[in-house]
mmCIF file of C-alpha atoms in Angstrom:
data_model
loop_
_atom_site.group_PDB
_atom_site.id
_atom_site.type_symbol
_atom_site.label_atom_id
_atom_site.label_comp_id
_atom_site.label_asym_id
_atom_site.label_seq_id
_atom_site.Cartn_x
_atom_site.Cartn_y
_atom_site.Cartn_z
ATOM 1 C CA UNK A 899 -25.396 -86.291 -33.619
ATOM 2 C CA UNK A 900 -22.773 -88.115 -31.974
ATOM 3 C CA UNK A 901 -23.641 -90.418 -29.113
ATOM 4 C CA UNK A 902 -23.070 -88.911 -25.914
ATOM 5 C CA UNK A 903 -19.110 -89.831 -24.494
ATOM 6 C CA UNK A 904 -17.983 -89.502 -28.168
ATOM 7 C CA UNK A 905 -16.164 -87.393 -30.494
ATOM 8 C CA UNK A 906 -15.098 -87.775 -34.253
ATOM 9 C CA UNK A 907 -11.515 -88.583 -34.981
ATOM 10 C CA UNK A 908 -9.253 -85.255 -34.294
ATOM 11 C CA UNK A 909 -12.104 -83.821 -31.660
ATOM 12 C CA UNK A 910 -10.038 -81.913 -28.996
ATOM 13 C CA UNK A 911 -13.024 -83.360 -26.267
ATOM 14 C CA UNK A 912 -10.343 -82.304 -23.587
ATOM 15 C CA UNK A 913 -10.106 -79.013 -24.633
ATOM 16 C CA UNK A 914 -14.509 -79.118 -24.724
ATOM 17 C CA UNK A 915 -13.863 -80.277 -21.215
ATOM 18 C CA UNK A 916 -11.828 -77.164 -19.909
ATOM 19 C CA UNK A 917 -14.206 -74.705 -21.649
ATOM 20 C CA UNK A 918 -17.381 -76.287 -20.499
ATOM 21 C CA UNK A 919 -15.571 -76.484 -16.386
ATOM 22 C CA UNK A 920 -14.411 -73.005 -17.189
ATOM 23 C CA UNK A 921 -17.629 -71.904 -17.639
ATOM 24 C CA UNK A 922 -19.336 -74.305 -14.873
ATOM 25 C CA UNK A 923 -16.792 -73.272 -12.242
ATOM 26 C CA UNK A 924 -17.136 -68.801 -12.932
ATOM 27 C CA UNK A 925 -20.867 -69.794 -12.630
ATOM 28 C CA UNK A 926 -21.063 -71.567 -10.102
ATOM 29 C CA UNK A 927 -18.121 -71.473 -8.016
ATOM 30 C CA UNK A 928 -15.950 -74.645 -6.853
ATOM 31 C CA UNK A 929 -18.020 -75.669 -4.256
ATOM 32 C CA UNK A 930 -21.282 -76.137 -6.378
ATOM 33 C CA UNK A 931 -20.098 -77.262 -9.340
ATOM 34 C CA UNK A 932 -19.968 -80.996 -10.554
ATOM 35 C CA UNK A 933 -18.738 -83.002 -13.105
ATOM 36 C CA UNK A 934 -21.844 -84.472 -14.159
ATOM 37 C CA UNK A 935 -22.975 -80.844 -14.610
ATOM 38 C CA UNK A 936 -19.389 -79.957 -16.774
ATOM 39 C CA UNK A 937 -20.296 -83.359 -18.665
ATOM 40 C CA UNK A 938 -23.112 -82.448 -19.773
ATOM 41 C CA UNK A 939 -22.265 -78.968 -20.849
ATOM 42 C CA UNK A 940 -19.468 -80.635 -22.571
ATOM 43 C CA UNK A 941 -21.391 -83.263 -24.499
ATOM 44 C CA UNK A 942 -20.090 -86.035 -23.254
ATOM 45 C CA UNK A 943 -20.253 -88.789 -20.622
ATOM 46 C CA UNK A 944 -19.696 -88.221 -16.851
ATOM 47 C CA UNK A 945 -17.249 -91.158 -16.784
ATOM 48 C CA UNK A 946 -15.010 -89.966 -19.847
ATOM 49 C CA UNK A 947 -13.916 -86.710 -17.684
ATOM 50 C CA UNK A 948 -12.201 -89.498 -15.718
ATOM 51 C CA UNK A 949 -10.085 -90.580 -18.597
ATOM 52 C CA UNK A 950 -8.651 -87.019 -18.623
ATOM 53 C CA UNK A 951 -8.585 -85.693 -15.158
ATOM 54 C CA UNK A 952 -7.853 -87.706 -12.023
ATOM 55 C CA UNK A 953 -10.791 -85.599 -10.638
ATOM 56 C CA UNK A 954 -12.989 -82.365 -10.014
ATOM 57 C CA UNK A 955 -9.459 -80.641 -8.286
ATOM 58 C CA UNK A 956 -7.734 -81.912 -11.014
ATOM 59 C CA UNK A 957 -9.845 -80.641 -13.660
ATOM 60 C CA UNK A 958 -9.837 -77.041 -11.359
ATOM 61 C CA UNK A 959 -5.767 -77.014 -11.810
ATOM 62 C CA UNK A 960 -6.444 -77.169 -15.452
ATOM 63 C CA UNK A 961 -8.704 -74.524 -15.844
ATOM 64 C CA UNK A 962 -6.862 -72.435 -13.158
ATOM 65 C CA UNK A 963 -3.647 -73.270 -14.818
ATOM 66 C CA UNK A 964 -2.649 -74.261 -11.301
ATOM 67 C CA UNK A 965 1.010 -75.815 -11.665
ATOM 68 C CA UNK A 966 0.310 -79.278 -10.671
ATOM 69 C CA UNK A 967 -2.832 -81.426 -9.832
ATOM 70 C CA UNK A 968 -3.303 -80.643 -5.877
ATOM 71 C CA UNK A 969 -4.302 -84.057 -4.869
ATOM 72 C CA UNK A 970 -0.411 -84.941 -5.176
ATOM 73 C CA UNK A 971 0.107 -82.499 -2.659
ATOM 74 C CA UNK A 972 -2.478 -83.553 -0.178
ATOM 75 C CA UNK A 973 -1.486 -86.965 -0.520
ATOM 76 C CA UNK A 974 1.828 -86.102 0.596
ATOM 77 C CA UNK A 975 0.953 -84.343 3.235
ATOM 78 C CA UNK A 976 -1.867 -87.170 4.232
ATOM 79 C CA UNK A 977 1.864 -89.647 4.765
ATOM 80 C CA UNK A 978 3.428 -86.664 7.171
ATOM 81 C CA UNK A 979 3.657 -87.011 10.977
ATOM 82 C CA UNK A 980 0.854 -84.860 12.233
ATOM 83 C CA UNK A 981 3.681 -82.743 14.965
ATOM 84 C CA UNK A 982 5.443 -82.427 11.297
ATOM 85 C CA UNK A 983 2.638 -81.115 9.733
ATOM 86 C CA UNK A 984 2.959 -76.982 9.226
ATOM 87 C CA UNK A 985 6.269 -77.346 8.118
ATOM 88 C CA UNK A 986 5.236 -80.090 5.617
ATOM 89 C CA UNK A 987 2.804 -77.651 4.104
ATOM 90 C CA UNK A 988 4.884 -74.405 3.872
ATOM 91 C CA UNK A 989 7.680 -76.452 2.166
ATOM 92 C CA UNK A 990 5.184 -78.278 -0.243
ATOM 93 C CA UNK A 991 3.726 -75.166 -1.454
ATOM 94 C CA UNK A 992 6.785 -73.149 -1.919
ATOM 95 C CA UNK A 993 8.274 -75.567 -3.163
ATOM 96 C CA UNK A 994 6.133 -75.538 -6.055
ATOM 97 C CA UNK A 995 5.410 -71.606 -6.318
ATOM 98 C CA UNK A 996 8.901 -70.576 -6.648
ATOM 99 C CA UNK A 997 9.615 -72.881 -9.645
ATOM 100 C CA UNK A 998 9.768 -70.522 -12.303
ATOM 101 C CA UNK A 999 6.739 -71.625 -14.219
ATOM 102 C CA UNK A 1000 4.991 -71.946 -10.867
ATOM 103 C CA UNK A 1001 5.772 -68.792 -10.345
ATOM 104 C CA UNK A 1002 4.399 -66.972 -13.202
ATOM 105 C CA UNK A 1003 1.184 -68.688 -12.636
ATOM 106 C CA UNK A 1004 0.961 -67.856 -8.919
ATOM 107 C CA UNK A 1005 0.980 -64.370 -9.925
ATOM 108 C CA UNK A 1006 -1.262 -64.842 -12.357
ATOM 109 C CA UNK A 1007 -3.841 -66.440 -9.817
ATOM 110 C CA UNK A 1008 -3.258 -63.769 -7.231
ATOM 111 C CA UNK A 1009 -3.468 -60.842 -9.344
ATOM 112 C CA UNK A 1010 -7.104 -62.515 -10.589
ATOM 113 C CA UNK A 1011 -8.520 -63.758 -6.953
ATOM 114 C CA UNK A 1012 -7.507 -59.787 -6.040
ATOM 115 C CA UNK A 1013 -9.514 -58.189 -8.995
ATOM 116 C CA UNK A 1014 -12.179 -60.379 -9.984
ATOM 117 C CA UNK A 1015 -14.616 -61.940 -7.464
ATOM 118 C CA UNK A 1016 -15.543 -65.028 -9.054
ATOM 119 C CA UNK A 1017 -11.863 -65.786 -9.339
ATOM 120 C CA UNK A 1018 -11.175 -65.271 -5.844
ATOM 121 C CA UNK A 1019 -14.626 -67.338 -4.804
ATOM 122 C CA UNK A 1020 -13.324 -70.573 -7.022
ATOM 123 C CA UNK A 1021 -10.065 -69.788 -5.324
ATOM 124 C CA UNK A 1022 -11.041 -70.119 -1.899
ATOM 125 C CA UNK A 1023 -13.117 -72.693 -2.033
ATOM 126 C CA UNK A 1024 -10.825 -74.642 -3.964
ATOM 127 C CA UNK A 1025 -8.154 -74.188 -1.090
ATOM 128 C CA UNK A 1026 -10.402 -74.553 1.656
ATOM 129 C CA UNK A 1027 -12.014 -77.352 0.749
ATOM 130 C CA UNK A 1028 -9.549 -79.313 -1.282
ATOM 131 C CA UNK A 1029 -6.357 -78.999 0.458
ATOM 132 C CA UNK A 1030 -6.479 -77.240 4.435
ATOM 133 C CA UNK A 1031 -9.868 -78.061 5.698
ATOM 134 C CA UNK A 1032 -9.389 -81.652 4.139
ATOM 135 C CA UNK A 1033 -5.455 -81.946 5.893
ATOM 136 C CA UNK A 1034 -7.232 -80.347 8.916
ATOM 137 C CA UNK A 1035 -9.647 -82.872 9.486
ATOM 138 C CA UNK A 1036 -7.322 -85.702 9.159
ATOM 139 C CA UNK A 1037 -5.291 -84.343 11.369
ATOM 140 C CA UNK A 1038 -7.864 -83.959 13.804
ATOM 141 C CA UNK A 1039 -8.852 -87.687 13.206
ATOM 142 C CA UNK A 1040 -5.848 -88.458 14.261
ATOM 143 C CA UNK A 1041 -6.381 -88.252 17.969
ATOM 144 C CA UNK A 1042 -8.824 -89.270 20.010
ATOM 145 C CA UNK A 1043 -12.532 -87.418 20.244
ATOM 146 C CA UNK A 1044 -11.831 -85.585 23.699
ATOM 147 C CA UNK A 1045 -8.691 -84.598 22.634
ATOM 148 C CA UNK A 1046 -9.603 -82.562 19.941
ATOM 149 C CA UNK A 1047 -9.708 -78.831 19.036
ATOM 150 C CA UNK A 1048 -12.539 -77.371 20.132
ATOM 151 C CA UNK A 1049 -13.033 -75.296 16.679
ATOM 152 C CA UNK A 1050 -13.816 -77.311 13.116
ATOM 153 C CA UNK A 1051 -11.495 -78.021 11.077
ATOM 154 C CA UNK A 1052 -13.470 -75.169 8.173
ATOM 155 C CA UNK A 1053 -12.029 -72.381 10.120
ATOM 156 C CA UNK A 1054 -8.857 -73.460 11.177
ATOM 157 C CA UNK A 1055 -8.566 -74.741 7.543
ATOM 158 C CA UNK A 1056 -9.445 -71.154 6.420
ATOM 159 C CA UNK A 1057 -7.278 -69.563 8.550
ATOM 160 C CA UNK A 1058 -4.468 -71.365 6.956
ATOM 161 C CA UNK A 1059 -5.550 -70.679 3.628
ATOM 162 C CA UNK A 1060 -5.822 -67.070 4.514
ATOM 163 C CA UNK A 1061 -1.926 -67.320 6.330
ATOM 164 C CA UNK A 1062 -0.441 -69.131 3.012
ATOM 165 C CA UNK A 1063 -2.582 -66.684 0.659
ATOM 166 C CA UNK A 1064 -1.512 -63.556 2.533
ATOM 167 C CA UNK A 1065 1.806 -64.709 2.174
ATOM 168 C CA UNK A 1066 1.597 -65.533 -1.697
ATOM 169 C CA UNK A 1067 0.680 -61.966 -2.362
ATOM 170 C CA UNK A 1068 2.909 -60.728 -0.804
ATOM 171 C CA UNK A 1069 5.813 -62.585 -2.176
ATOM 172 C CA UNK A 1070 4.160 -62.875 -5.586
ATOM 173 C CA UNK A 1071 1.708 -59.855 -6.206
ATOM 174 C CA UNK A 1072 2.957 -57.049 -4.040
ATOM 175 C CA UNK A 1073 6.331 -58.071 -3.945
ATOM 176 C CA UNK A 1074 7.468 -57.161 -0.634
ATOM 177 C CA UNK A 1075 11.408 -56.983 -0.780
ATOM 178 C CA UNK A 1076 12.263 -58.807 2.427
ATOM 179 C CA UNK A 1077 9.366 -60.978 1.659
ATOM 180 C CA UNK A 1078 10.560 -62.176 -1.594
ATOM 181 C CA UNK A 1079 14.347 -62.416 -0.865
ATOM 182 C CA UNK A 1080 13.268 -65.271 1.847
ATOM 183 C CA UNK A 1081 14.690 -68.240 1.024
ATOM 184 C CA UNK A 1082 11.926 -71.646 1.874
ATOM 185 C CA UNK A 1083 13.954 -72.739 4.599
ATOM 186 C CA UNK A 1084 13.443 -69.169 6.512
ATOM 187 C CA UNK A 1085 9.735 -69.285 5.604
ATOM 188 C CA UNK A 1086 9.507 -72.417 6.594
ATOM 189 C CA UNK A 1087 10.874 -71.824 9.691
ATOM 190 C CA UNK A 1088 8.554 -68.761 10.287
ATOM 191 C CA UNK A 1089 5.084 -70.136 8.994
ATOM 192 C CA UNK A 1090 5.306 -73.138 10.090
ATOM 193 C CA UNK A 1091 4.831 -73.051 13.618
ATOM 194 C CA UNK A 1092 1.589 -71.480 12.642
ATOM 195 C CA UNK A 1093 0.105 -73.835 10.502
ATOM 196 C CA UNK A 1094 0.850 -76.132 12.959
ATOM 197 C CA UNK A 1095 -0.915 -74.244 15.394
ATOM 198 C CA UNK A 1096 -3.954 -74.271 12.959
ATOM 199 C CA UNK A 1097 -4.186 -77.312 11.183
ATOM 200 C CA UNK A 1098 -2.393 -79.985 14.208
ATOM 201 C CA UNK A 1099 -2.488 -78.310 17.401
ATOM 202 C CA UNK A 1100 -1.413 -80.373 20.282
ATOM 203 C CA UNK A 1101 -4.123 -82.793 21.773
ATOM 204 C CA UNK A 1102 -6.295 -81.374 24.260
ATOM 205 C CA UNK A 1103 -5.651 -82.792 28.057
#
């Protein structure tokens, strides 16, 4: 048996990876699943999923075939003006969805979340917790204590999720006409304002 972090020569252990999250995450969901838990389904070290994946969201765009590793995104979005915010995230994300292969995998995503309820669990935890609740909160750190929302960032995070979600199957799945003939600029326009009313409302007096 091979020691534990290693693979013989010509061992696809990042492929092993992807199976054993694949299996970890329909299990268990997002939320409660963790790398030392894929590692050791896996067969290998904790430490050597870092030499393939940035991280757990990482390793989640893999399996999900999500079209590029989130944590780009929120970084980006982490560097924008919080009264810039809800446009910042409508552009990002369609910006990325209507790239052809992005796309093709967005619909692929929505049609699953829509049919299968694991998919849709891993799916909204995933966006919850990994991208709006997480922009959310550092928004909301952002301005003094008193000033503050008076609701957590989880549900105006998941109110976001649900606004950019509803959108994406509509665009994507169901493919409403008017819906999908809007150019980014006009959704931007539109949604915006209302992520911005979610995620970086103005300070409380």
């Amino acid at each position: 048996m091979s020691p534990r972090g290693r693979r013989p020569v010509g061992a696809d252990t990042r492929g092993e990876i992807v199976a054993a999250a694949r299996i970890e995450f329909a299990a268990k969901g997002y939320d409660a699943t963790s790398l030392r838990a894929i590692a050791s389904r896996a067969g290998v070290d904790p430490a050597l999923i870092h030499h393939y994946f940035s991280g757990k969201a990482a390793l989640f765009a893999t399996v999900m075939a999500i079209p590029i590793d989130p944590s780009v995104i929120v970084s980006g979005l982490l560097h924008t003006p919080r009264e810039q915010i809800g446009a910042a995230m409508v552009r990002s994300f369609f910006a990325i969805w209507d790239q052809p292969p992005g796309r093709e995998r967005m619909q692929g995503l929505m049609r699953s979340a829509i049919t299968n309820h694991e998919a849709g669990r891993m799916l909204r935890e995933f966006l919850t917790g990994e991208v709006f609740t997480r922009v959310t909160a550092e928004m909301d750190a952002r301005v003094p204590t008193v000033e503050r929302p008076t609701s957590t960032p989880e549900i105006r995070g998941g109110l976001a999720a649900a606004q950019m979600v509803g959108v994406a199957i509509m665009r994507y799945v169901i493919e409403y006409g008017p819906v999908v003939d809007a150019g980014v600029e006009e959704l931007v326009a539109l949604l915006g304002p209302t992520l911005q009313a979610y995620v970086a409302p103005p300070p409380r007096s």
